[in-house]
Tab-separated table of C-alpha atoms in Angstrom:
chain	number	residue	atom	x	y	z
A	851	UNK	CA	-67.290	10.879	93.356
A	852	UNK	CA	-64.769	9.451	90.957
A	853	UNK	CA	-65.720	11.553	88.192
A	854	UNK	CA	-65.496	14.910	90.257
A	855	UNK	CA	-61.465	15.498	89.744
A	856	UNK	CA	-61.499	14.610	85.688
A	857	UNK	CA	-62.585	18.128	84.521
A	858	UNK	CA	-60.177	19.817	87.045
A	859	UNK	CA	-57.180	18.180	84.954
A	860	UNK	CA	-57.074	20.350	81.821
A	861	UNK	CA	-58.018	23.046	84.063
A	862	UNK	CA	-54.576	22.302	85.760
A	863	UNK	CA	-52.834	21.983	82.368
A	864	UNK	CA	-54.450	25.586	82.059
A	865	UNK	CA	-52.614	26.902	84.991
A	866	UNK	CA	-49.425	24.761	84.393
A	867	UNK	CA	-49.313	25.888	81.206
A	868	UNK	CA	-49.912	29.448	81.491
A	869	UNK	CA	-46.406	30.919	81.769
A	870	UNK	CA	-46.954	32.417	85.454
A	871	UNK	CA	-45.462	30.852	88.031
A	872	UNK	CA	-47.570	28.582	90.340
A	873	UNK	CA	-45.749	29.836	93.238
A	874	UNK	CA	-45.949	33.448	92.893
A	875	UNK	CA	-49.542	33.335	92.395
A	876	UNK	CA	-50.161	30.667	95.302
A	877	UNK	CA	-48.265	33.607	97.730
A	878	UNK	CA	-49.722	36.183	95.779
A	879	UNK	CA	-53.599	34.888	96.294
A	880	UNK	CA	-53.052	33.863	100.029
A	881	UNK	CA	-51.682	37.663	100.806
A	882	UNK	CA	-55.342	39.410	99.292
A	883	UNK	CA	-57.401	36.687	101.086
A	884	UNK	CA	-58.487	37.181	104.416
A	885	UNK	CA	-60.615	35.628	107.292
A	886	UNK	CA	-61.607	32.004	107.223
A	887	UNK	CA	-61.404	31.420	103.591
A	888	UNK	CA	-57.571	31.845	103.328
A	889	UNK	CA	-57.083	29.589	106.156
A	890	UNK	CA	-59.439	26.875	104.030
A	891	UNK	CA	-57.877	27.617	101.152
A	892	UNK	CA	-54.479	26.972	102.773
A	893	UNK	CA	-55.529	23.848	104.789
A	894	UNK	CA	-57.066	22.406	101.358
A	895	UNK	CA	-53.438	23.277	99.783
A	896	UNK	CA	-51.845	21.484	102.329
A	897	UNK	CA	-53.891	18.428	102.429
A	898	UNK	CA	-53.266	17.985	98.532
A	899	UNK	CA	-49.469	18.804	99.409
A	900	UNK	CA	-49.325	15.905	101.416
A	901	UNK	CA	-50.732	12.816	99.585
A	902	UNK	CA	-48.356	14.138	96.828
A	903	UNK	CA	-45.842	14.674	99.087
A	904	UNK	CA	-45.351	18.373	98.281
A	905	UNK	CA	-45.974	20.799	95.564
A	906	UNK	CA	-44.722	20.499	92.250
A	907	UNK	CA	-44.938	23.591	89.477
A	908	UNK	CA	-44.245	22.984	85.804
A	909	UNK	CA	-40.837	24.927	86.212
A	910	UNK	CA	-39.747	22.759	88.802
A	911	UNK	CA	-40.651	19.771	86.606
A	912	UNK	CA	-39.058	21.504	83.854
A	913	UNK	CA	-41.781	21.209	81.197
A	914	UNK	CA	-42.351	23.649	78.686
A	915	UNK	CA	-45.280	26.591	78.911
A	916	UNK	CA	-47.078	26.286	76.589
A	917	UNK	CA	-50.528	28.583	75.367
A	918	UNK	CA	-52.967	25.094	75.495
A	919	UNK	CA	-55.029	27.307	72.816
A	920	UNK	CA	-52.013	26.680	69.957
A	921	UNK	CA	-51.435	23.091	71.938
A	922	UNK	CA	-51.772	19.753	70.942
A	923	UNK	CA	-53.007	17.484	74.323
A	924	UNK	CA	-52.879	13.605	74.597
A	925	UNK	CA	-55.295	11.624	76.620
A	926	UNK	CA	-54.713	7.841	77.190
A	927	UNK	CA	-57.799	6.141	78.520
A	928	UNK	CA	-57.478	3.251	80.035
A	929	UNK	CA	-60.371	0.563	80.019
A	930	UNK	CA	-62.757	-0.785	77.647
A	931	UNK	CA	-65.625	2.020	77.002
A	932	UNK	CA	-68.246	-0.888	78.037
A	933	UNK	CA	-67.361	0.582	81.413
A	934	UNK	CA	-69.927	3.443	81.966
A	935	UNK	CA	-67.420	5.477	83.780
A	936	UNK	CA	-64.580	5.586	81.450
A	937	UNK	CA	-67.593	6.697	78.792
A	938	UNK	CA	-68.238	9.655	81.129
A	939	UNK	CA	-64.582	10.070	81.817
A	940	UNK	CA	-63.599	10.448	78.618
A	941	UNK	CA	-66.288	12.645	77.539
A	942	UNK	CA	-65.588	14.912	80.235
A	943	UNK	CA	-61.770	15.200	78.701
A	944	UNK	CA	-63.459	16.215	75.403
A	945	UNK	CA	-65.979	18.963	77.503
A	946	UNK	CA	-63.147	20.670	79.335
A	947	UNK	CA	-60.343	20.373	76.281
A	948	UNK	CA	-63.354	21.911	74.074
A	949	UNK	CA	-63.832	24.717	77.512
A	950	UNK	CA	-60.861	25.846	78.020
A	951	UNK	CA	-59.798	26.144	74.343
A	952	UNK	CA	-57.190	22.919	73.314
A	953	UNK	CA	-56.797	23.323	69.905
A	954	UNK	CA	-56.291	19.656	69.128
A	955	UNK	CA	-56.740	16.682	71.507
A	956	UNK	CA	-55.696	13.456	70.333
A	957	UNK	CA	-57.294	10.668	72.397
A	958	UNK	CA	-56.503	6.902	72.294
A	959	UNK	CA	-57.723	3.950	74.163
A	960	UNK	CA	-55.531	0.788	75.674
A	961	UNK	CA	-58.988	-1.191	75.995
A	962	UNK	CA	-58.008	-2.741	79.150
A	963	UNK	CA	-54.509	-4.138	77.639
A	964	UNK	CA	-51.295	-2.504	79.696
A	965	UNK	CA	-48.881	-3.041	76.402
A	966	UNK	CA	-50.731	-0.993	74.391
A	967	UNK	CA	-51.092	1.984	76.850
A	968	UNK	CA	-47.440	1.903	77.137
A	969	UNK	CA	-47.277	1.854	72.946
A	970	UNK	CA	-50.339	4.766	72.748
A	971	UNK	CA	-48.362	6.996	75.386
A	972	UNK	CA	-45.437	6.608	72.862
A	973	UNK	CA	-47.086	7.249	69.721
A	974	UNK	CA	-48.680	10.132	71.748
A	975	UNK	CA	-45.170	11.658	72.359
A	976	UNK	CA	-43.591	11.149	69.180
A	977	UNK	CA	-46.671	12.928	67.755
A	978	UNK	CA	-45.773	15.473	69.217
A	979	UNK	CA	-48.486	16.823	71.993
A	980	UNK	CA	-47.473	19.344	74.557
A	981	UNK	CA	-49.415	18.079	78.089
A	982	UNK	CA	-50.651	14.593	78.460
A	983	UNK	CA	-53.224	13.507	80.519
A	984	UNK	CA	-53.486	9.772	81.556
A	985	UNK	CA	-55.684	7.341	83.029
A	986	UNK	CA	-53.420	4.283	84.390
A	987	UNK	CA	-54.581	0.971	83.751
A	988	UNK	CA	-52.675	-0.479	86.894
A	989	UNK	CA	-50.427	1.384	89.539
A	990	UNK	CA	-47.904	0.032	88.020
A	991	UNK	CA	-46.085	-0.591	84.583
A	992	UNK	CA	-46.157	2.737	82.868
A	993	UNK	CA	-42.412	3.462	83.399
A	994	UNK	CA	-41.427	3.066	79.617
A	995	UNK	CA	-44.163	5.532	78.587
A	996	UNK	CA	-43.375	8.215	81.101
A	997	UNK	CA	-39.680	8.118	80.424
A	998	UNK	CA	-40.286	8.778	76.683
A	999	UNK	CA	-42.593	11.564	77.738
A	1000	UNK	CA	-39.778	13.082	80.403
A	1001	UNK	CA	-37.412	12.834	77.841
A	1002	UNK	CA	-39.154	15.405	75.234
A	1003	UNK	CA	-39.750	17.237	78.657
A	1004	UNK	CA	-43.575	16.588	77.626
A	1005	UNK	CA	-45.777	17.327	80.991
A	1006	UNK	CA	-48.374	14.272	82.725
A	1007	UNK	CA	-50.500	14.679	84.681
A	1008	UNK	CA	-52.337	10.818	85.970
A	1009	UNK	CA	-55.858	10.717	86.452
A	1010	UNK	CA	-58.029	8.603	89.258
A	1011	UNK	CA	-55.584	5.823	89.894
A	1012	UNK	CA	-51.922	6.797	91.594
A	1013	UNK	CA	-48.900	5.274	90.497
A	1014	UNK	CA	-46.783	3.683	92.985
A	1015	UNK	CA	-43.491	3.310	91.528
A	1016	UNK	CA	-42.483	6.730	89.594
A	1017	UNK	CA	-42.626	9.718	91.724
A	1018	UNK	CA	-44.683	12.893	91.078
A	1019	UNK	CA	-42.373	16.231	89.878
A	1020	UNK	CA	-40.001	13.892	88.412
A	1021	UNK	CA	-41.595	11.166	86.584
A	1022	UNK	CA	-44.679	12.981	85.508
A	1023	UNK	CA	-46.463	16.624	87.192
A	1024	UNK	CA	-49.518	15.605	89.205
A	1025	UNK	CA	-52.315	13.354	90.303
A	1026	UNK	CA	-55.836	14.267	90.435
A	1027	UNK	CA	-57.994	11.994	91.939
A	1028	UNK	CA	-60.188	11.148	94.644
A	1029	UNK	CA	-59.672	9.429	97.865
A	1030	UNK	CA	-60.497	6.071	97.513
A	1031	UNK	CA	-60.216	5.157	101.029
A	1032	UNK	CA	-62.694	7.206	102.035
A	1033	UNK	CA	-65.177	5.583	99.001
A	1034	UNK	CA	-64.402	2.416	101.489
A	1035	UNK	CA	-65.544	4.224	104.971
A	1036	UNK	CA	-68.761	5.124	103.278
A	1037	UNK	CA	-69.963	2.082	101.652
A	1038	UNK	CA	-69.006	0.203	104.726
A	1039	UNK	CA	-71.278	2.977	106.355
A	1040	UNK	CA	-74.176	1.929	104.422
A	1041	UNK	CA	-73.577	-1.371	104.193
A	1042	UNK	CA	-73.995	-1.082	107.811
A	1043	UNK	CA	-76.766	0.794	108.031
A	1044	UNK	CA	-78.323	-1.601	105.708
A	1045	UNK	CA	-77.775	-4.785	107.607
A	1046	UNK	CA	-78.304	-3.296	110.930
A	1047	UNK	CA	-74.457	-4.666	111.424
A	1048	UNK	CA	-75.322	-8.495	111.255
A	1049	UNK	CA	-74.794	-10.374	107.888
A	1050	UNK	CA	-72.374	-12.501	106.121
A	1051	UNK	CA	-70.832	-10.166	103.077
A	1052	UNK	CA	-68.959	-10.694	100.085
A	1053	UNK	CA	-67.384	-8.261	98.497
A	1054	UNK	CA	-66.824	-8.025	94.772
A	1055	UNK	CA	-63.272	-6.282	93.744
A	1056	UNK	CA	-61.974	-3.974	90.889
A	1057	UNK	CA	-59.314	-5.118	88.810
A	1058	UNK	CA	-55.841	-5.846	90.793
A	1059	UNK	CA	-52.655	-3.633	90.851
A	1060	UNK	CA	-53.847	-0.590	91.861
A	1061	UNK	CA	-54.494	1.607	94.467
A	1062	UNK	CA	-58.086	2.191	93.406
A	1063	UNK	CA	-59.189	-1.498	94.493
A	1064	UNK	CA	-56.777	-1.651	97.534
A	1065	UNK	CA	-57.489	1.516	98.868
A	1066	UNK	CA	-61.204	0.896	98.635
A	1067	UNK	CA	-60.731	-2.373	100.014
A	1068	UNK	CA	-58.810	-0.895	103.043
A	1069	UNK	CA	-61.575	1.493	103.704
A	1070	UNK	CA	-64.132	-0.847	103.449
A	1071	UNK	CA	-62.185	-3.616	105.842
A	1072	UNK	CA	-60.774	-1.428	108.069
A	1073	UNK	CA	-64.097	0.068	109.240
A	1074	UNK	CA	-65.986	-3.024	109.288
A	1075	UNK	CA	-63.419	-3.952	111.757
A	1076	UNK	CA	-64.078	-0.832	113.621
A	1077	UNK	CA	-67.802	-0.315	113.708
A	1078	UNK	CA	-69.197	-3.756	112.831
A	1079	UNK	CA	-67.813	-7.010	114.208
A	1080	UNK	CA	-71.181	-8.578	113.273
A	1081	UNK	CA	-70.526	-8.806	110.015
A	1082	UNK	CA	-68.451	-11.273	108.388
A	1083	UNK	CA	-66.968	-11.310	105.138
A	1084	UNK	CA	-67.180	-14.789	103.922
A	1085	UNK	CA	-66.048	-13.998	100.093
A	1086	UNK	CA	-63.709	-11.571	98.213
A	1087	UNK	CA	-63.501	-11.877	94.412
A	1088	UNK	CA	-62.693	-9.885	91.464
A	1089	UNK	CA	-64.955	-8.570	88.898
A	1090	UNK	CA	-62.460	-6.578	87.014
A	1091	UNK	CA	-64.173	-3.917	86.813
A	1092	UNK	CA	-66.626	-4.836	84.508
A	1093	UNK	CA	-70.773	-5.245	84.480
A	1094	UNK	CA	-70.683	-9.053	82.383
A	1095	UNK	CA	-67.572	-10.399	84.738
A	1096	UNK	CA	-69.206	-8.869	88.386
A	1097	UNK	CA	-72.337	-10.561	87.606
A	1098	UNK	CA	-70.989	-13.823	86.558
A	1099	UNK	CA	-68.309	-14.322	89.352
């Protein structure tokens, strides 16, 4: 599920990027649809809408448009690549730059360190890419990085974790990612299922300070609450995200 949104963001900078305006076609798409799939289409809109807390087009950010065919495109991974997912992440970056036609695509990695994704967001910028797409180490912290990218008007768009602090369509363009709450409701589901709602659970964490681990953990708690009071979590620790430190904690 996580890695489902990470192809979709170049394909955003594609449409950002484009010159056309977001809004015009958005009307403009809605008025030649008809029956049930407009009314998907616009419910699906709306949804998105919300957990960003409206819509946000690159003139209203006030980037520049920019052909991504002559552009240069930043990605700042976040995690050490002994996590399988950021592997996959990052290769999907590559696929979709290589898809939709990015003529260069610079990519660095913080490797787990929240200094030096600040410090490869700003060497990103003063090289002088055109979009940048980011995976957040933490939910919060990035400030310094995405005021040097505001300030050469140098569009962001985050990838599966959400900051908390700056605000979308002013701070950077757009999240993509998946809801993580959700990813909670359904492992509790199983976990259920499992156990036949009797057993004594603990539950190993992501890394703290962001919404990825909360959000989960919210998800997870909230419907254990709901659906099994048989169960009782008797341990919550942290495993960082990583394969070595989950199995040793």
């Amino acid at each position: 599920m996580r890695g489902a949104p990470l192809g979709v963001a170049l394909a955003v900078a594609t449409l950002a990027f484009s010159g056309c305006g977001a809004e015009e076609k958005t009307s403009s798409s809605k008025s030649e649809s008809s029956g049930g799939g407009a009314a998907s289409n616009e419910a699906a809109q709306q949804k998105v809408e919300q957990q960003l807390g409206g819509s946000c087009t690159l003139k209203q950010y006030g980037g520049k448009a920019t052909d991504l065919k002559s552009a240069t495109v930043g990605f700042s991974q976040s995690e050490k690549e002994a996590n399988p997912f950021r592997v996959a992440e990052t290769q999907s970056i590559r696929d979709e730059a290589k898809k939709v036609g990015v003529k260069r695509l610079i990519v660095t990695n913080a490797n787990s360190q929240l200094n030096k994704q600040i410090s490869d967001i700003q060497d990103l910028v003063a090289r002088g890419v055109n979009a940048l797409v980011v995976a957040p180490l933490n939910s919060e912290g990035l400030e310094p990085a995405l005021a040097a990218a505001r300030k050469r008007d140098v569009a962001v768009i985050t990838v599966d974790r959400k900051l908390t602090g700056p605000q979308h369509c002013k701070d950077y363009l757009t999240f993509i990612g998946s809801d993580f709450v959700q990813q909670g409701q359904r492992a509790a589901d199983a976990m259920i299922k499992a156990t036949g709602g009797k057993a004594n659970v603990a539950i190993l964490l992501g890394s703290s300070g962001n919404n990825v681990t909360e959000d989960r953990n919210k998800g997870f708690l909230d419907r254990m609450k709901e659906k099994a009071p048989g169960i009782k979590i008797v341990a919550q620790q942290t495993g960082e995200f990583l394969r070595e430190k989950g199995q040793s904690v």
